[in-house]
Coordinates of C-alpha atoms and ligand atoms in Angstrom, one line a residue:
Chain A
X1 CA 62.8 121.9 115.4
X2 CA 64.8 119.0 113.9
X3 CA 61.7 117.3 112.8
X4 CA 60.5 120.5 111.1
X5 CA 63.8 120.8 109.1
X6 CA 63.5 117.1 108.2
X7 CA 59.9 117.6 107.0
X8 CA 60.8 120.6 104.9
X9 CA 63.8 118.9 103.4
X10 CA 61.5 116.0 102.4
X11 CA 59.3 118.3 100.5
X12 CA 62.0 118.7 97.9
X13 CA 63.7 115.3 98.0
X14 CA 63.0 112.7 95.4
X15 CA 61.1 109.7 96.7
X16 CA 63.2 106.7 97.6
X17 CA 60.8 104.3 95.7
X18 CA 60.9 103.6 92.1
X19 CA 58.4 105.5 90.0
X20 CA 56.5 102.5 89.2
X21 CA 54.7 101.8 86.8
X22 CA 55.2 105.2 85.1
X23 CA 58.9 105.6 85.2
X24 CA 62.0 103.7 84.2
X25 CA 61.8 100.2 85.6
X26 CA 65.3 98.7 85.7
X27 CA 66.0 95.1 86.1
X28 CA 69.4 93.5 86.7
X29 CA 71.2 91.9 83.8
X30 CA 70.6 88.3 85.1
X31 CA 67.0 88.9 85.9
X32 CA 64.7 86.0 85.0
X33 CA 61.6 87.3 83.5
X34 CA 59.2 86.0 80.9
X35 CA 60.6 83.2 78.8
X36 CA 61.6 83.8 75.2
X37 CA 61.8 80.7 73.1
X38 CA 63.9 80.6 69.9
X39 CA 62.0 78.1 67.9
X40 CA 64.4 78.0 65.0
X41 CA 67.3 76.8 67.0
X42 CA 65.4 74.1 68.9
X43 CA 66.6 70.5 68.3
X44 CA 63.7 68.8 69.9
X45 CA 65.5 67.0 72.7
X46 CA 62.7 67.5 75.3
X47 CA 65.2 68.1 78.1
X48 CA 63.5 71.3 79.1
X49 CA 60.2 69.5 79.5
X50 CA 61.7 66.7 81.4
X51 CA 63.5 69.1 83.9
X52 CA 60.9 71.6 84.6
X53 CA 60.1 71.3 88.3
X54 CA 56.5 72.4 88.0
X55 CA 55.6 70.9 84.6
X56 CA 55.1 74.3 83.0
X57 CA 56.5 73.2 79.6
X58 CA 54.5 71.2 77.1
X59 CA 56.4 69.8 74.1
X60 CA 54.3 69.4 71.0
X61 CA 56.9 68.9 68.4
X62 CA 60.3 70.2 67.5
X63 CA 60.1 74.0 67.3
X64 CA 56.6 74.0 68.9
X65 CA 56.8 74.2 72.7
X66 CA 54.2 75.7 75.0
X67 CA 55.3 77.5 78.1
X68 CA 52.7 78.1 80.8
X69 CA 53.8 81.3 82.4
X70 CA 51.2 81.1 85.1
X71 CA 52.7 78.0 86.6
X72 CA 56.4 78.8 85.8
X73 CA 58.4 79.6 88.9
X74 CA 61.3 81.3 86.9
X75 CA 63.8 78.8 88.3
X76 CA 66.1 78.9 85.2
X77 CA 66.3 75.1 84.9
X78 CA 65.0 75.0 81.3
X79 CA 67.6 77.5 80.1
X80 CA 70.4 75.7 82.0
X81 CA 69.7 72.3 80.4
X82 CA 68.9 73.4 76.8
X83 CA 71.8 72.2 74.7
X84 CA 71.6 74.8 71.9
X85 CA 70.6 77.5 74.4
X86 CA 67.4 78.5 72.7
X87 CA 65.5 79.5 75.9
X88 CA 66.2 83.0 77.1
X89 CA 64.7 85.2 79.8
X90 CA 63.4 88.6 78.9
X91 CA 63.4 91.4 81.5
X92 CA 59.6 91.5 81.3
X93 CA 58.2 90.9 84.8
X94 CA 54.7 92.3 84.5
X95 CA 52.5 89.4 83.6
X96 CA 49.2 90.4 85.0
X97 CA 46.2 89.0 83.1
X98 CA 42.6 88.5 84.1
X99 CA 42.5 85.4 81.9
X100 CA 45.0 82.8 82.9
X101 CA 45.0 81.3 79.4
X102 CA 46.7 84.5 78.0
X103 CA 49.8 83.5 80.0
X104 CA 50.1 80.2 78.1
X105 CA 52.4 80.9 75.2
X106 CA 51.4 79.6 71.8
X107 CA 53.9 79.3 69.0
X108 CA 52.3 82.2 67.2
X109 CA 52.7 84.5 70.2
X110 CA 56.3 83.9 70.5
X111 CA 57.0 84.6 66.8
X112 CA 55.3 88.0 67.2
X113 CA 57.8 89.1 69.8
Chain B
X1 CA 37.8 81.6 133.7
X2 CA 37.5 84.3 131.2
X3 CA 35.1 87.1 130.7
X4 CA 34.9 87.0 127.0
X5 CA 36.8 85.7 123.9
X6 CA 38.5 87.9 121.4
X7 CA 39.2 86.4 118.0
X8 CA 42.5 87.4 116.4
X9 CA 42.8 86.4 112.8
X10 CA 42.9 84.5 110.5
X11 CA 42.6 87.8 108.7
X12 CA 44.0 90.6 110.9
X13 CA 45.8 93.8 109.9
X14 CA 48.6 93.2 112.5
X15 CA 49.4 89.7 111.0
X16 CA 51.2 89.2 107.7
X17 CA 50.1 85.6 107.4
X18 CA 46.9 83.9 108.3
X19 CA 46.7 82.4 111.8
X20 CA 43.8 82.3 114.3
X21 CA 44.2 82.9 118.0
X22 CA 41.1 83.0 120.2
X23 CA 42.1 84.8 123.4
X24 CA 40.1 84.4 126.5
X25 CA 40.3 87.7 128.4
X26 CA 39.8 88.6 132.0
X27 CA 39.7 92.3 131.9
X28 CA 42.6 93.0 129.5
X29 CA 44.7 90.1 130.5
X30 CA 44.9 86.9 128.4
X31 CA 44.0 83.9 130.5
X32 CA 43.1 81.4 127.8
X33 CA 44.4 80.7 124.4
X34 CA 43.1 78.6 121.6
X35 CA 45.6 78.4 118.7
X36 CA 44.3 77.4 115.2
X37 CA 46.8 76.8 112.4
X38 CA 46.3 75.3 109.0
X39 CA 45.2 78.2 106.8
X40 CA 48.2 78.1 104.5
X41 CA 49.0 74.4 104.3
X42 CA 50.4 73.9 100.8
X43 CA 51.5 70.2 101.0
X44 CA 55.0 71.1 100.0
X45 CA 56.5 67.8 101.3
X46 CA 54.1 65.9 99.0
X47 CA 55.0 68.0 96.0
X48 CA 58.7 66.9 96.3
X49 CA 57.9 63.2 96.0
X50 CA 59.0 61.9 92.6
X51 CA 60.9 65.0 91.6
X52 CA 64.5 64.9 90.4
X53 CA 67.2 66.0 92.8
X54 CA 68.2 69.0 90.6
X55 CA 64.6 70.1 90.5
X56 CA 64.3 69.8 94.2
X57 CA 66.6 72.8 94.9
X58 CA 64.2 75.2 93.0
X59 CA 61.1 73.8 94.6
X60 CA 62.5 74.0 98.2
X61 CA 63.4 77.6 97.7
X62 CA 59.8 78.3 97.2
X63 CA 58.9 77.1 100.7
X64 CA 59.8 80.5 102.2
X65 CA 60.2 83.9 100.7
X66 CA 62.6 85.3 103.3
X67 CA 64.8 82.3 104.0
X68 CA 64.7 80.9 100.4
X69 CA 68.5 80.7 100.2
X70 CA 68.6 78.8 103.6
X71 CA 66.2 76.2 102.2
X72 CA 68.4 75.6 99.1
X73 CA 71.5 75.5 101.3
X74 CA 70.0 72.9 103.5
X75 CA 68.9 70.9 100.5
X76 CA 72.3 71.0 98.9
X77 CA 74.1 70.3 102.1
X78 CA 71.9 67.2 102.6
X79 CA 72.6 65.9 99.1
X80 CA 76.3 66.8 99.1
X81 CA 76.9 65.1 102.4
X82 CA 75.0 62.1 101.2
X83 CA 77.1 61.8 98.0
X84 CA 80.3 62.8 99.7
X85 CA 80.9 65.5 97.1
X86 CA 83.9 67.8 97.5
X87 CA 82.7 71.3 97.0
X88 CA 85.3 73.9 95.9
X89 CA 86.1 76.6 98.4
X90 CA 85.0 79.4 96.1
X91 CA 81.6 77.9 95.8
X92 CA 81.3 77.5 99.6
X93 CA 82.4 81.1 100.2
X94 CA 79.9 82.5 97.7
X95 CA 77.1 80.4 99.2
X96 CA 77.9 81.7 102.7
X97 CA 77.9 85.2 101.4
X98 CA 74.5 84.9 99.7
X99 CA 73.1 83.3 102.8
X100 CA 74.4 86.1 105.0
X101 CA 72.9 88.7 102.6
X102 CA 69.6 86.9 102.9
X103 CA 69.8 87.0 106.7
X104 CA 70.5 90.7 106.5
X105 CA 67.4 91.4 104.5
X106 CA 65.3 89.0 106.5
X107 CA 66.3 90.6 109.8
X108 CA 65.8 94.0 108.4
X109 CA 62.3 93.4 107.3
X110 CA 61.5 91.8 110.6
X111 CA 62.9 94.8 112.5
X112 CA 60.7 97.0 110.3
X113 CA 57.6 95.0 111.1
X114 CA 58.5 95.0 114.8
X115 CA 58.6 98.8 114.7
X116 CA 55.4 98.8 112.8
X117 CA 53.7 96.7 115.4
X118 CA 54.9 99.0 118.1
X119 CA 53.5 102.0 116.3
X120 CA 56.7 103.3 114.7
X121 CA 55.6 103.6 111.1
X122 CA 58.5 105.8 110.1
X123 CA 61.1 103.4 111.4
X124 CA 59.5 100.7 109.3
X125 CA 59.8 102.8 106.2
X126 CA 63.4 103.8 106.9
X127 CA 64.4 100.2 107.4
X128 CA 62.7 99.1 104.3
X129 CA 64.5 101.8 102.3
X130 CA 67.8 100.5 103.6
X131 CA 66.8 96.9 102.9
X132 CA 66.2 97.8 99.3
X133 CA 70.0 98.1 98.8
X134 CA 70.6 94.5 99.9
X135 CA 67.8 93.4 97.6
X136 CA 69.5 95.1 94.7
X137 CA 72.8 93.4 95.6
X138 CA 71.0 90.1 95.5
X139 CA 69.3 90.9 92.2
X140 CA 72.6 91.9 90.6
X141 CA 74.5 88.8 91.8
X142 CA 71.9 86.1 91.5
X143 CA 69.2 87.4 89.1
X144 CA 66.4 87.1 91.6
X145 CA 65.1 89.3 94.3
X146 CA 63.3 86.8 96.3
X147 CA 64.2 83.4 95.0
X148 CA 67.9 83.4 94.0
X149 CA 68.3 80.1 92.4
X150 CA 72.0 80.3 92.6
X151 CA 72.8 76.9 94.2
X152 CA 73.3 73.8 92.2
X153 CA 74.4 70.4 93.5
X154 CA 78.2 70.7 94.0
X155 CA 78.4 74.1 92.2
X156 CA 76.8 77.4 91.5
X157 CA 74.8 78.7 88.6
X158 CA 76.9 81.7 88.2
X159 CA 80.3 82.7 89.4
X160 CA 80.4 86.2 90.9
X161 CA 83.3 88.3 89.6
X162 CA 85.6 89.8 92.1
X163 CA 84.9 93.3 91.0
X164 CA 81.2 92.8 91.9
X165 CA 82.2 91.4 95.3
X166 CA 84.1 94.6 96.1
X167 CA 81.1 96.6 95.2
X168 CA 79.0 94.3 97.4
X169 CA 81.2 95.0 100.4
X170 CA 80.8 98.7 99.9
X171 CA 77.0 98.5 99.7
X172 CA 76.7 96.3 102.7
X173 CA 78.9 98.7 104.7
X174 CA 76.8 101.7 103.6
X175 CA 73.6 99.9 104.6
X176 CA 75.0 98.8 108.0
X177 CA 76.2 102.3 108.7
X178 CA 72.9 103.9 107.7
X179 CA 70.9 101.6 110.0
X180 CA 73.1 102.4 113.0
X181 CA 70.7 105.2 113.9
X182 CA 67.7 102.9 113.8
X183 CA 69.4 100.2 115.8
X184 CA 70.1 102.9 118.4
X185 CA 66.4 103.8 118.4
X186 CA 65.5 100.2 119.2
X187 CA 68.2 100.1 121.9
X188 CA 67.5 103.4 123.7
X189 CA 64.1 104.7 122.8
X190 CA 61.9 105.0 125.9
X191 CA 58.6 104.1 124.2
X192 CA 59.9 101.0 122.5
X193 CA 61.6 99.8 125.6
X194 CA 58.5 100.3 127.6
X195 CA 56.6 98.1 125.2
X196 CA 59.3 95.5 124.6
X197 CA 61.0 95.0 127.9
X198 CA 59.4 92.3 130.0
X199 CA 56.8 91.4 127.2
X200 CA 56.4 87.9 126.0
X201 CA 58.6 86.2 128.6
X202 CA 59.9 82.7 127.8
X203 CA 62.0 81.5 130.6
X204 CA 65.3 79.8 129.9
X205 CA 64.0 76.6 131.5
X206 CA 61.0 76.6 129.1
X207 CA 63.2 77.3 126.2
X208 CA 65.4 74.3 127.0
X209 CA 62.4 72.1 127.7
X210 CA 60.8 72.9 124.4
X211 CA 64.1 72.7 122.5
X212 CA 63.5 76.1 120.8
X213 CA 66.1 77.4 118.3
X214 CA 67.4 80.5 116.7
X215 CA 67.2 84.1 117.9
X216 CA 64.4 83.3 120.3
X217 CA 66.6 80.8 122.1
X218 CA 69.5 83.2 122.0
X219 CA 67.3 85.8 123.6
X220 CA 66.8 83.4 126.5
X221 CA 70.6 83.1 127.0
X222 CA 71.0 79.8 125.1
X223 CA 74.0 79.9 122.9
X224 CA 72.7 77.8 120.0
X225 CA 73.9 78.4 116.5
X226 CA 74.4 75.7 113.9
X227 CA 77.0 78.0 112.1
X228 CA 79.2 77.5 115.2
X229 CA 78.2 74.0 116.4
X230 CA 78.0 72.2 113.1
X231 CA 79.7 74.5 110.5
X232 CA 78.8 74.2 106.9
X233 CA 79.8 76.0 103.7
X234 CA 82.6 78.5 104.7
X235 CA 81.5 79.4 108.2
X236 CA 84.4 77.5 109.9
X237 CA 86.7 80.1 108.2
X238 CA 84.8 83.1 109.4
X239 CA 85.4 84.7 112.8
X240 CA 82.1 85.9 114.3
X241 CA 80.3 86.1 117.6
X242 CA 76.9 84.7 118.4
X243 CA 75.0 87.4 120.3
X244 CA 73.1 86.2 123.3
X245 CA 70.9 88.1 125.7
X246 CA 69.5 86.9 129.0
X247 CA 66.4 89.0 129.2
X248 CA 64.1 86.3 127.8
X249 CA 61.7 89.0 126.6
X250 CA 60.8 90.6 123.3
X251 CA 63.4 93.3 123.7
X252 CA 66.2 90.6 124.1
X253 CA 65.0 88.9 120.9
X254 CA 65.1 92.2 119.1
X255 CA 68.6 93.0 120.3
X256 CA 69.8 89.5 119.3
X257 CA 68.6 90.0 115.7
X258 CA 69.8 93.5 115.4
X259 CA 73.3 92.5 116.6
X260 CA 73.2 89.6 114.2
X261 CA 73.0 92.1 111.4
X262 CA 76.5 93.4 112.3
X263 CA 77.9 89.8 112.7
X264 CA 76.6 89.0 109.2
X265 CA 78.3 92.1 107.9
X266 CA 81.5 90.9 109.5
X267 CA 81.2 87.5 107.9
X268 CA 80.5 88.9 104.5
X269 CA 83.5 91.2 104.7
X270 CA 85.9 88.4 105.9
X271 CA 84.7 85.8 103.3
X272 CA 85.0 88.3 100.5
X273 CA 88.5 89.2 101.6
X274 CA 89.6 85.6 101.7
X275 CA 87.8 84.3 98.7
X276 CA 90.0 82.0 96.6
X277 CA 90.4 82.5 92.9
X278 CA 89.3 79.3 91.2
X279 CA 87.0 78.0 88.5
X280 CA 83.7 76.7 89.6
X281 CA 82.7 73.4 88.1
X282 CA 80.1 73.2 85.4
X283 CA 76.6 72.0 86.1
X284 CA 76.0 68.3 85.7
X285 CA 73.0 66.2 86.4
X286 CA 73.1 64.5 89.8
X287 CA 73.0 60.8 90.0
X288 CA 72.6 59.4 93.5
X289 CA 72.3 55.9 94.9
X290 CA 69.4 55.0 97.1
X291 CA 69.8 56.1 100.6
X292 CA 68.8 58.8 103.1
X293 CA 70.5 61.5 105.0
X294 CA 69.8 64.5 107.2
X295 CA 71.4 67.8 107.7
X296 CA 70.8 71.1 109.3
X297 CA 71.7 74.7 108.8
X298 CA 71.1 78.0 110.5
X299 CA 68.3 79.9 108.8
X300 CA 67.6 83.5 109.8
X301 CA 64.9 82.1 112.1
X302 CA 66.9 79.3 113.6
X303 CA 67.9 75.7 112.9
X304 CA 66.5 74.3 109.7
X305 CA 66.4 70.5 109.5
X306 CA 66.2 68.5 106.3
X307 CA 65.7 64.8 106.0
X308 CA 65.9 63.4 102.5
X309 CA 65.4 60.0 101.1
X310 CA 66.4 59.2 97.6
X311 CA 65.3 56.3 95.4
X312 CA 66.1 55.9 91.7
X313 CA 67.9 59.3 91.7
X314 CA 64.5 60.8 92.6
X315 CA 63.3 62.3 95.8
X316 CA 61.3 59.8 97.7
X317 CA 60.6 61.7 100.9
X318 CA 61.7 65.0 102.1
X319 CA 60.8 65.9 105.7
X320 CA 61.5 69.5 106.7
X321 CA 61.5 71.0 110.1
X322 CA 61.5 74.8 109.7
X323 CA 62.6 77.0 112.6
X324 CA 59.2 78.5 113.1
X325 CA 57.8 75.0 113.5
X326 CA 60.3 74.4 116.4
X327 CA 59.5 77.6 118.1
X328 CA 56.0 78.9 117.5
X329 CA 53.6 76.1 118.5
X330 CA 55.6 75.5 121.7
X331 CA 56.2 78.9 123.1
X332 CA 53.3 80.9 121.9
X333 CA 51.2 79.8 124.9
X334 CA 53.7 80.5 127.6
X335 CA 54.7 83.7 126.0
X336 CA 51.2 85.1 125.7
X337 CA 49.6 83.9 129.0
X338 CA 49.2 86.8 131.4
X339 CA 50.0 89.5 128.8
X340 CA 47.7 92.4 127.9
X341 CA 45.7 91.8 124.7
X342 CA 47.3 94.9 123.1
X343 CA 50.7 93.2 123.3
X344 CA 49.5 90.2 121.4
X345 CA 50.8 91.4 118.0
X346 CA 54.2 92.4 119.5
X347 CA 54.8 89.1 121.1
X348 CA 53.9 87.2 118.0
X349 CA 56.1 89.5 115.9
X350 CA 59.0 89.1 118.3
X351 CA 59.0 85.3 117.6
X352 CA 59.3 86.1 113.9
X353 CA 56.9 83.5 112.7
X354 CA 56.6 82.2 109.2
X355 CA 53.3 80.4 109.0
X356 CA 53.4 79.1 105.5
X357 CA 56.8 77.3 106.3
X358 CA 55.5 75.6 109.3
X359 CA 52.0 74.3 108.5
X360 CA 52.2 70.5 108.8
X361 CA 49.9 67.7 109.6
X362 CA 50.6 66.6 113.3
X363 CA 49.7 63.2 114.5
X364 CA 48.5 63.0 118.0
X365 CA 47.9 59.6 119.5
X366 CA 45.3 59.3 122.2
X367 CA 45.8 63.0 123.1
X368 CA 49.5 62.5 123.5
X369 CA 52.3 64.0 121.6
X370 CA 54.6 61.5 119.8
X371 CA 58.3 62.0 119.9
X372 CA 60.4 60.0 117.5
X373 CA 63.8 58.7 118.3
X374 CA 66.2 58.3 115.4
X375 CA 65.5 54.7 114.6
X376 CA 61.8 55.4 114.9
X377 CA 62.1 58.3 112.6
X378 CA 63.9 56.3 110.0
X379 CA 61.4 53.5 110.2
X380 CA 58.4 55.8 109.9
X381 CA 59.7 58.0 107.2
X382 CA 61.9 55.9 105.1
X383 CA 60.3 52.5 105.5
X384 CA 63.3 50.6 106.9
Ligands
SF4_401 S1 61.9 78.5 84.3 FE1 61.7 76.7 85.5 S2 59.5 76.5 86.0 FE2 59.7 78.0 84.3 S3 59.4 76.8 82.5 FE3 61.7 76.9 82.8 S4 62.1 75.0 84.1 FE4 59.8 75.4 84.1
SF4_402 S1 65.8 71.7 75.7 FE1 66.1 73.3 74.1 S2 66.5 72.2 72.3 FE2 65.7 70.7 73.7 S3 63.5 70.6 73.3 FE3 63.8 72.2 74.9 S4 64.0 74.1 73.8 FE4 64.3 72.5 72.3

């Protein structure tokens, strides 16, 4: 009997899971998602490249840095060490691509955002 | 002698991670075992070589998904003790709190899987639903759901405001209250008891002989907890019990872990109540002289041991003994011999294995296991 009531109640209850991927998909304020790089503010100190634990950052020249999102581990080190704070994390966490190369940011891609 | 051999794994629906067991059966009883590891060896210890100390924290978090905070705690403890750093009390409190939260979610997912292996799919779903609240707390406070990345050498990445801590206590209390029903099910349900009591026996003598750690040892009546015997962070200020059971079977291990949930809740509540108000230091790059050090902490699965050697402010060698490594290879055979083949998933689950943490290369000399003494260990791994 108790089970019946529980089963009937469950028919009308909202699911406990998030309505992913179709509903609102909330992330916390401090969430570390895809990297956003502010090329204008960069001073070209290369600290980010030097401190990345997995070598996901490639420095070409000042204002032109390539981030490889497929090997990034979202540790937050590059943001912490950047003196003018030009690296930010977006809330974007869906980075699913068939082609790995699409996850390597080019300067142009970042301007588009 | 065995009638036939049943292969279990490396890909098996009852196993979360790849591992191969070939069980020789006589009727339904396991009489022979052939364990094969090595499917998820990632060479983590090698990756660390040559990395900076500040980078090491983030890399070592990636060793394990469930005890990621424990790994970064062990790493920071090793370095901080080596440098003789004085870590502010607020930092220590917050670290302990995050570690206890990660213990909560680790034990809850484990309890869920245990129920799943025993055939209680609904209990698994209920526990996962409650666990979600803990995951949300962790995401709010640290920014990550799996890898928190909150520890830095001598400090933290973020301070957690007191208002957030109050909300955290509320959420933890709600979760612990909600899971009371499920813990009761584990404790009293006839079917679960039938399957768990007396399954996967590891005697106390075996446990002592193999030197096993964590909840598995505590389920054999050995009171062994690094938080008590070698306190780190703020654990010496917290008042908590170490639950031990003398049953030596899967049920005792289950009960130990479930009671630890409530002890963790107790620790979180106390530490949040007593947290001092002070500013946490800003992040600085770590400079370290050459040297080596080892430290241990209590991860959700038991004692986690780190040995670190530093040269030129870079990591020269990092040797890690994860709790699964201290438990699983030793006790799997005694625990499984003489059991029914249908109990195999339950026994393995009750040991709470984490295969990707424990895959190492083992050196066997002339068919003999080699045990290192401390000077041997230093000579071998640090070259002096
Ligand atoms: S978040 Fe970490 S891994 Fe990713 S690019 Fe920055 S430093 Fe490298
Ligand atoms: S650390 Fe910041 S300022 Fe320096 S090179 Fe990297 S992005 Fe530019």
